Coordinates of C-alpha atoms and ligand atoms in Angstrom, one line a residue:
M1 CA 26.1 -23.3 74.8
A2 CA 25.7 -26.6 73.0
A3 CA 23.7 -29.1 75.1
T4 CA 23.6 -32.8 74.8
L5 CA 21.3 -35.0 76.9
V6 CA 22.9 -37.6 79.1
R7 CA 21.7 -39.6 82.1
T8 CA 22.5 -38.3 85.7
G9 CA 20.5 -40.6 88.0
R10 CA 19.7 -37.7 90.3
P11 CA 17.3 -34.7 90.4
C12 CA 18.3 -31.6 88.6
P13 CA 19.6 -28.7 90.7
A14 CA 18.1 -26.3 88.3
A15 CA 14.7 -27.8 88.9
G16 CA 14.6 -26.1 92.3
R17 CA 14.5 -22.7 90.6
V18 CA 11.2 -23.3 88.8
P19 CA 7.9 -23.7 90.6
A20 CA 7.5 -27.1 92.0
A21 CA 4.3 -27.7 90.0
I22 CA 6.3 -27.6 86.7
A23 CA 9.7 -28.7 87.9
P24 CA 10.8 -31.6 85.7
R25 CA 10.6 -34.4 88.2
P26 CA 11.9 -37.0 88.0
W27 CA 13.5 -35.8 84.7
G28 CA 16.1 -33.8 86.6
L29 CA 18.6 -32.1 84.3
R30 CA 22.3 -31.6 85.0
R31 CA 23.9 -28.8 83.0
T32 CA 27.6 -29.2 82.6
R33 CA 30.0 -27.1 80.6
D34 CA 28.4 -28.4 77.4
T35 CA 25.9 -31.0 78.3
V36 CA 22.4 -31.2 79.8
R37 CA 21.5 -34.7 81.1
P38 CA 18.1 -36.3 81.5
V39 CA 17.6 -38.8 84.3
K40 CA 15.6 -41.4 82.3
A41 CA 16.1 -42.9 78.9
G42 CA 13.7 -42.2 76.0
N43 CA 11.3 -44.8 74.6
A44 CA 13.1 -48.2 74.4
T45 CA 11.6 -49.3 71.1
L46 CA 12.5 -46.1 69.2
S47 CA 15.8 -45.7 71.0
S48 CA 16.8 -49.2 69.6
Y49 CA 16.7 -47.8 66.1
G50 CA 19.6 -45.8 64.7
T51 CA 19.4 -42.6 62.6
T52 CA 17.9 -43.5 59.2
I53 CA 20.3 -44.7 56.5
F54 CA 19.2 -41.8 54.3
E55 CA 20.2 -39.2 56.8
A56 CA 23.5 -41.0 57.6
M57 CA 24.4 -41.5 53.9
S58 CA 23.5 -37.9 52.9
G59 CA 25.7 -36.7 55.8
L60 CA 28.6 -38.8 54.4
A61 CA 27.9 -37.5 50.9
R62 CA 28.3 -33.9 52.2
Q63 CA 31.5 -34.9 54.1
H64 CA 33.1 -36.4 51.0
A65 CA 31.6 -34.1 48.4
A66 CA 30.1 -37.3 46.9
V67 CA 27.5 -37.6 44.1
N68 CA 24.4 -38.5 46.0
L69 CA 22.4 -41.3 44.4
G70 CA 21.2 -42.3 47.9
Q71 CA 18.2 -40.4 49.2
G72 CA 15.2 -40.3 46.8
F73 CA 14.7 -36.6 46.1
P74 CA 14.4 -35.4 42.5
D75 CA 16.6 -32.7 40.9
D76 CA 13.4 -31.6 39.0
R77 CA 12.0 -28.5 40.6
G78 CA 8.3 -29.5 40.1
P79 CA 5.6 -27.8 37.9
L80 CA 6.0 -24.0 37.9
E81 CA 2.2 -23.4 38.0
V82 CA 2.0 -25.5 41.2
R83 CA 4.8 -23.6 42.8
N84 CA 3.4 -20.3 41.7
A85 CA 0.0 -21.2 43.2
A86 CA 1.6 -21.9 46.5
A87 CA 3.6 -18.7 46.5
A88 CA 0.6 -16.6 45.5
Y89 CA -1.6 -18.1 48.2
V90 CA 1.0 -17.2 50.9
V91 CA 0.6 -13.6 49.9
D92 CA -3.1 -13.4 49.1
G93 CA -4.7 -16.3 50.8
H94 CA -6.0 -17.2 54.2
N95 CA -3.0 -18.5 56.1
Q96 CA -4.8 -19.7 59.2
Y97 CA -5.7 -23.3 60.3
P98 CA -7.5 -25.0 57.4
P99 CA -10.2 -27.6 58.2
M100 CA -9.0 -30.6 60.0
M101 CA -9.9 -33.1 57.2
G102 CA -8.2 -30.8 54.6
M103 CA -9.3 -28.0 52.4
A104 CA -12.4 -28.8 50.3
A105 CA -10.6 -27.9 47.1
L106 CA -7.9 -30.5 47.7
R107 CA -10.3 -33.2 49.0
Q108 CA -12.4 -32.7 45.9
A109 CA -9.3 -32.9 43.7
V110 CA -8.2 -36.1 45.3
A111 CA -11.7 -37.7 44.7
A112 CA -11.6 -36.4 41.1
H113 CA -8.1 -37.8 40.6
D114 CA -9.2 -41.2 42.0
R115 CA -12.1 -41.3 39.6
R116 CA -10.0 -40.1 36.6
F117 CA -7.1 -42.5 36.9
Y118 CA -8.8 -45.6 38.6
G119 CA -12.5 -45.2 38.1
L120 CA -13.1 -45.1 41.8
D121 CA -16.3 -43.5 43.1
V122 CA -15.1 -41.5 46.1
D123 CA -17.1 -39.2 48.4
W124 CA -14.7 -36.3 49.1
Q125 CA -16.5 -35.4 52.3
T126 CA -16.4 -38.7 54.1
E127 CA -13.6 -40.7 52.3
V128 CA -10.7 -38.3 51.8
L129 CA -8.2 -37.0 54.5
V130 CA -5.3 -34.6 53.8
T131 CA -2.2 -35.2 55.8
S132 CA 1.3 -33.7 56.2
G133 CA 2.9 -36.1 53.8
A134 CA 2.5 -39.8 53.3
T135 CA 4.6 -40.3 56.4
E136 CA 1.9 -38.8 58.5
A137 CA -0.8 -40.7 56.6
L138 CA 1.0 -44.0 57.5
L139 CA 1.3 -43.0 61.1
D140 CA -2.4 -42.0 61.2
C141 CA -3.4 -45.3 59.7
F142 CA -1.3 -47.3 62.2
L143 CA -2.5 -45.2 65.1
G144 CA -6.1 -45.3 64.0
L145 CA -6.4 -49.0 63.1
L146 CA -4.0 -51.0 65.3
D147 CA -4.3 -52.2 68.9
A148 CA -1.5 -53.8 70.9
G149 CA -1.0 -57.4 69.9
D150 CA -2.5 -57.0 66.4
E151 CA -0.4 -58.5 63.6
V152 CA 0.6 -56.6 60.5
V153 CA 1.9 -58.3 57.4
L154 CA 4.8 -56.5 55.8
L155 CA 6.5 -57.3 52.5
E156 CA 10.3 -57.0 52.5
P157 CA 12.3 -55.1 51.4
A158 CA 10.1 -52.6 53.1
Y159 CA 10.1 -48.8 53.5
D160 CA 11.9 -48.1 56.7
T161 CA 9.2 -46.3 58.7
Y162 CA 6.7 -49.1 58.8
A163 CA 8.1 -51.6 61.3
P164 CA 9.4 -49.1 64.0
V165 CA 6.0 -47.4 64.3
I166 CA 4.1 -50.6 64.3
R167 CA 6.3 -52.0 67.0
R168 CA 6.1 -48.7 69.0
L169 CA 2.3 -49.2 69.1
G170 CA 2.7 -52.7 70.6
A171 CA 1.5 -54.3 67.3
V172 CA 3.6 -57.1 65.7
P173 CA 5.1 -56.8 62.3
R174 CA 5.2 -60.2 60.4
S175 CA 7.6 -59.7 57.5
V176 CA 7.6 -61.8 54.4
R177 CA 10.4 -61.5 52.0
L178 CA 9.9 -61.1 48.3
V179 CA 12.3 -63.2 46.2
P180 CA 14.8 -61.3 44.0
P181 CA 15.6 -60.8 41.2
A182 CA 11.9 -60.6 40.2
W183 CA 10.8 -59.8 43.8
S184 CA 8.2 -62.6 43.4
L185 CA 5.7 -63.4 46.1
P186 CA 6.4 -66.5 48.2
R187 CA 2.7 -67.4 48.1
D188 CA 2.7 -70.3 50.5
E189 CA 4.7 -68.4 53.1
L190 CA 2.4 -65.4 52.7
A191 CA -0.7 -67.5 53.2
A192 CA 0.8 -69.1 56.3
T193 CA 1.7 -65.6 57.7
F194 CA -1.8 -64.4 57.7
T195 CA -3.6 -65.6 60.9
P196 CA -6.8 -64.7 62.8
R197 CA -4.7 -62.0 64.5
T198 CA -3.8 -60.3 61.3
K199 CA -5.3 -56.8 61.3
L200 CA -3.5 -55.2 58.4
L201 CA -1.5 -55.8 55.3
V202 CA 0.8 -53.0 54.3
L203 CA 1.3 -52.9 50.6
N204 CA 3.7 -50.5 48.8
S205 CA 3.2 -50.6 45.1
P206 CA 5.1 -49.3 43.1
M207 CA 7.6 -50.4 45.7
N208 CA 10.5 -48.6 47.3
P209 CA 13.3 -49.8 47.2
S210 CA 12.7 -52.7 44.7
G211 CA 11.1 -50.8 41.8
K212 CA 8.5 -53.5 41.6
V213 CA 5.0 -52.8 40.4
F214 CA 2.6 -55.5 41.6
T215 CA 0.8 -57.3 38.8
H216 CA -3.0 -57.8 38.7
D217 CA -2.6 -61.4 39.5
E218 CA -0.4 -60.7 42.5
L219 CA -2.8 -58.2 43.8
G220 CA -5.6 -60.7 43.4
F221 CA -3.7 -63.2 45.5
L222 CA -3.1 -60.5 48.2
A223 CA -6.8 -59.4 48.1
S224 CA -7.9 -63.0 48.6
L225 CA -5.8 -63.3 51.8
V226 CA -7.0 -59.9 53.1
E227 CA -10.6 -60.9 52.6
R228 CA -10.3 -64.4 53.9
H229 CA -8.8 -63.1 57.2
D230 CA -11.2 -60.2 57.4
A231 CA -8.2 -57.8 57.5
F232 CA -7.5 -54.2 56.3
A233 CA -4.9 -53.1 53.9
V234 CA -2.9 -49.9 54.0
C235 CA -1.7 -49.2 50.5
D236 CA 1.3 -46.9 50.2
E237 CA 0.9 -45.7 46.6
V238 CA 3.2 -42.6 46.7
Y239 CA 4.8 -43.7 43.5
E240 CA 1.5 -44.3 41.7
H241 CA 2.4 -42.1 38.7
L242 CA 6.0 -43.2 38.5
V243 CA 5.7 -46.3 36.4
F244 CA 7.5 -47.2 33.2
G245 CA 7.0 -48.9 29.9
G246 CA 4.2 -51.5 29.8
A247 CA 3.8 -51.6 33.6
R248 CA 0.5 -50.2 35.0
H249 CA -0.2 -49.3 38.6
T250 CA -3.4 -50.8 39.9
P251 CA -4.6 -49.8 43.3
L252 CA -5.6 -52.8 45.5
M253 CA -8.7 -50.8 46.3
T254 CA -10.0 -51.4 42.8
L255 CA -10.1 -55.2 43.2
P256 CA -13.3 -57.0 44.0
G257 CA -14.1 -57.0 47.7
M258 CA -11.4 -54.4 48.5
R259 CA -13.2 -51.1 48.4
G260 CA -14.4 -51.4 52.0
R261 CA -11.0 -52.7 53.4
V262 CA -8.3 -50.5 51.9
A263 CA -6.8 -47.1 52.8
R264 CA -4.9 -45.7 49.8
I265 CA -2.2 -43.2 50.4
G266 CA -0.8 -40.7 47.8
S267 CA 1.9 -38.0 48.1
A268 CA 2.2 -34.7 46.4
G269 CA 5.9 -34.9 47.1
K270 CA 6.3 -37.7 44.6
T271 CA 3.6 -36.8 42.1
F272 CA 4.9 -33.2 41.7
S273 CA 8.6 -33.7 42.5
L274 CA 8.2 -31.5 45.6
T275 CA 9.3 -33.9 48.4
G276 CA 9.9 -31.1 50.9
W277 CA 6.3 -30.0 50.8
K278 CA 5.0 -33.0 52.7
V279 CA 1.4 -33.1 51.5
G280 CA -0.2 -36.5 51.5
Y281 CA -3.8 -37.8 51.1
I282 CA -5.7 -40.8 52.2
T283 CA -8.7 -42.3 50.4
A284 CA -10.6 -44.8 52.6
P285 CA -14.1 -46.0 53.3
P286 CA -15.8 -43.9 56.0
A287 CA -15.6 -46.7 58.6
M288 CA -11.8 -46.9 58.2
L289 CA -11.3 -43.2 57.7
R290 CA -13.0 -42.2 61.0
P291 CA -10.5 -43.7 63.4
I292 CA -7.6 -42.7 61.1
T293 CA -8.9 -39.1 61.3
K294 CA -9.0 -39.3 65.1
A295 CA -5.3 -40.0 64.9
H296 CA -4.7 -37.1 62.5
Q297 CA -6.5 -34.7 64.8
F298 CA -4.0 -35.4 67.5
V299 CA -0.9 -35.6 65.4
T300 CA -0.8 -32.6 63.1
F301 CA -4.5 -31.6 62.9
T302 CA -3.8 -29.9 59.6
T303 CA -1.4 -29.1 56.7
P304 CA -0.2 -25.7 55.4
P305 CA -3.1 -24.1 53.4
N306 CA -1.0 -22.7 50.6
L307 CA 0.4 -26.1 49.8
Q308 CA -3.0 -27.7 49.9
H309 CA -4.3 -25.1 47.5
A310 CA -1.4 -25.6 45.1
V311 CA -1.6 -29.4 45.2
A312 CA -5.4 -29.2 44.4
L313 CA -4.4 -27.3 41.3
G314 CA -1.7 -29.8 40.5
L315 CA -4.0 -32.9 40.7
G316 CA -6.1 -31.2 38.0
L317 CA -3.1 -30.9 35.5
D318 CA -3.7 -32.5 32.1
D319 CA -2.8 -36.1 31.3
A320 CA 0.4 -35.0 29.5
Y321 CA 1.8 -33.9 32.8
F322 CA 1.2 -37.3 34.5
H323 CA 2.4 -39.3 31.5
G324 CA 5.4 -37.0 31.2
L325 CA 6.5 -37.7 34.7
G326 CA 6.9 -41.5 34.0
S327 CA 8.5 -41.1 30.7
A328 CA 11.1 -38.5 32.0
L329 CA 12.0 -40.9 34.8
A330 CA 12.2 -43.9 32.5
R331 CA 14.8 -42.0 30.4
S332 CA 16.8 -41.3 33.6
R333 CA 16.6 -45.0 34.6
D334 CA 17.8 -46.1 31.2
R335 CA 20.7 -43.6 31.3
L336 CA 21.9 -44.9 34.6
A337 CA 21.2 -48.5 33.7
A338 CA 23.3 -48.2 30.4
G339 CA 26.2 -46.8 32.3
L340 CA 26.1 -49.5 35.0
A341 CA 25.6 -52.3 32.5
A342 CA 28.9 -51.2 30.9
L343 CA 30.5 -51.9 34.3
D344 CA 29.2 -55.5 34.1
V345 CA 27.0 -55.0 37.2
P346 CA 23.8 -57.1 37.1
L347 CA 20.7 -54.9 37.5
L348 CA 17.4 -56.1 38.9
P349 CA 14.2 -55.2 37.0
C350 CA 12.7 -51.8 37.7
D351 CA 9.2 -50.9 36.5
G352 CA 8.5 -47.9 38.7
T353 CA 9.7 -45.5 41.5
Y354 CA 13.0 -43.6 41.6
F355 CA 15.2 -46.6 42.3
L356 CA 17.3 -49.2 40.6
V357 CA 18.8 -52.2 42.4
L358 CA 22.3 -53.4 41.6
D359 CA 23.9 -56.7 42.5
V360 CA 27.4 -55.7 43.6
S361 CA 28.6 -59.2 44.5
R362 CA 31.7 -58.8 42.2
W363 CA 32.8 -55.7 44.1
L364 CA 32.4 -57.0 47.6
R365 CA 35.6 -57.9 49.5
P366 CA 35.6 -61.1 51.5
D367 CA 33.4 -60.6 54.6
E368 CA 32.2 -57.2 53.4
D369 CA 28.5 -56.6 53.4
D370 CA 26.4 -54.1 51.5
A371 CA 26.5 -51.4 54.2
A372 CA 30.3 -51.6 54.6
F373 CA 30.6 -51.6 50.8
C374 CA 28.5 -48.4 50.5
Q375 CA 30.6 -46.6 53.1
R376 CA 33.8 -47.6 51.3
L377 CA 32.3 -46.5 48.0
V378 CA 31.6 -43.0 49.3
V379 CA 35.2 -42.6 50.4
E380 CA 36.9 -44.4 47.4
A381 CA 34.6 -43.4 44.5
G382 CA 32.7 -40.4 45.8
V383 CA 29.3 -41.9 45.0
V384 CA 26.5 -42.6 47.5
L385 CA 24.3 -45.7 47.1
I386 CA 22.0 -47.2 49.8
P387 CA 22.5 -50.7 51.1
M388 CA 19.4 -52.8 50.7
S389 CA 19.9 -54.4 54.1
A390 CA 18.4 -51.1 55.5
F391 CA 15.0 -52.3 54.3
Y392 CA 15.0 -55.6 56.2
E393 CA 14.4 -56.2 59.9
A394 CA 16.8 -59.3 60.1
G395 CA 18.9 -61.5 57.9
P396 CA 18.9 -59.4 54.8
P397 CA 20.6 -60.2 51.4
R398 CA 24.1 -58.6 51.6
H399 CA 24.9 -58.1 47.9
L400 CA 22.3 -55.6 46.8
V401 CA 22.4 -51.8 46.8
R402 CA 19.9 -49.2 45.7
A403 CA 20.7 -46.3 43.3
C404 CA 18.4 -43.3 42.9
F405 CA 17.9 -42.1 39.3
C406 CA 15.5 -39.1 39.7
K407 CA 18.4 -36.9 38.9
E408 CA 19.6 -34.5 36.2
D409 CA 21.6 -36.1 33.4
A410 CA 24.7 -34.3 34.6
T411 CA 24.3 -35.9 38.1
I412 CA 23.9 -39.4 36.7
D413 CA 26.8 -38.9 34.3
A414 CA 29.0 -37.6 37.1
A415 CA 28.2 -40.6 39.2
L416 CA 28.9 -43.0 36.3
Q417 CA 32.1 -41.3 35.5
R418 CA 33.3 -41.7 39.1
L419 CA 32.2 -45.3 39.3
H420 CA 34.0 -46.2 36.0
A421 CA 37.2 -44.5 37.2
W422 CA 36.9 -46.3 40.5
A423 CA 36.2 -49.7 38.9
A424 CA 39.2 -49.2 36.6
R425 CA 41.7 -48.3 39.3
P426 CA 44.6 -50.7 39.8
G427 CA 44.1 -53.3 42.6
Ligands
LIG1 C1 7.4 -45.9 50.1 C2 7.3 -44.5 50.6 N1 6.3 -44.2 51.4 C3 6.2 -43.0 52.0 C4 7.1 -42.0 51.8 C5 7.0 -40.7 52.4 O1 6.3 -39.7 51.6 P1 6.1 -38.2 52.1 O2 7.4 -37.5 51.7 O3 4.9 -37.7 51.4 O4 5.9 -38.2 53.6 C6 8.2 -42.3 51.0 C7 9.3 -41.3 50.7 O5 10.3 -41.6 50.3 C8 8.3 -43.6 50.4 O6 9.3 -43.9 49.6

């Protein structure tokens, strides 16, 4: 019998049939023909947020058999040797709880990766933690570092998990908007947003959804604010290897004064095109990592050993693999950009990530916003894009949408063909 949870306002009759000690009071349940109702509501902060836009739009894509350029998952199946290593470990390996901090092989591989790509000197025993995806890494950082009332500076457009979790902890997100089309830093506003109560800056570079890769000069400005206010930075660098052309990813951690203040987060999901694996890693100085690890031990405690084993192998792949990742994606970006340019849609600059931002002003109906436009586009054109307003807490721009290009040529071409047919339709 399907069960939905609804409020009853009285104790559950069924509760009387279980021992009083474990009866769900005052969370009484009422079972109706097809519903089970709790007495009290869930957490007010989280209940105030809807289902994520990615889940909602992917659902719409299925419903309308649309080409999905919404959610950021690649068509690429990931390196075969990494997938084989995971499969072999399931059969031959030790499939019990791995160490809480992560398997030694992966922690050593993360430290070696940090040295190889960024010249960082990392102690794998005290400065690396393996998590179940960057999502858990972010949660652990927020849980481990924040107290109620602490302020957290966010840069919008911001990945949609930051603010709800920060609010849920009783901390206060202070959002500053980057200015399109170049997504430049409003430096005076940023400087004014940092206060003595600022505990953290959250920096996502390369940045989802804007495709911005922060320059050395911008990072220097942010570092000076973090240092001046004696704050920490949590750097979400999941797209670290997905940068294009002349752009270079520089971890904030490598800037003077930042080594002792930054937690740097990576994700095997992005680095190996295996987003379903959910293997993440944090590099942070011991004094920061200790409270973050306390959170991890109460959240997931550990991450599947076969995936850790395989990701350790992956991080040791040769340079050609890592460079190839960026160049393959740059080709896909260019393919999508060329097709969109032919539609006369202005595109914003994109130096990294999976995402290209389009200015759809010319397609909006009077009073239509980006979200309504994206819903209409699924129905009329059979193409899913993501409204940029989903990445703002309040008062977002209403004319920008995000398209994901980490797709096979055939998928990109199918989306373009549909958009061209839709744009050419009469009326
Ligand atoms: C900016 C950003 N951070 C974190 C994540 C989550 O990464 P993971 O899948 O490793 O949890 C994503 C996934 O899309 C992302 O775009």
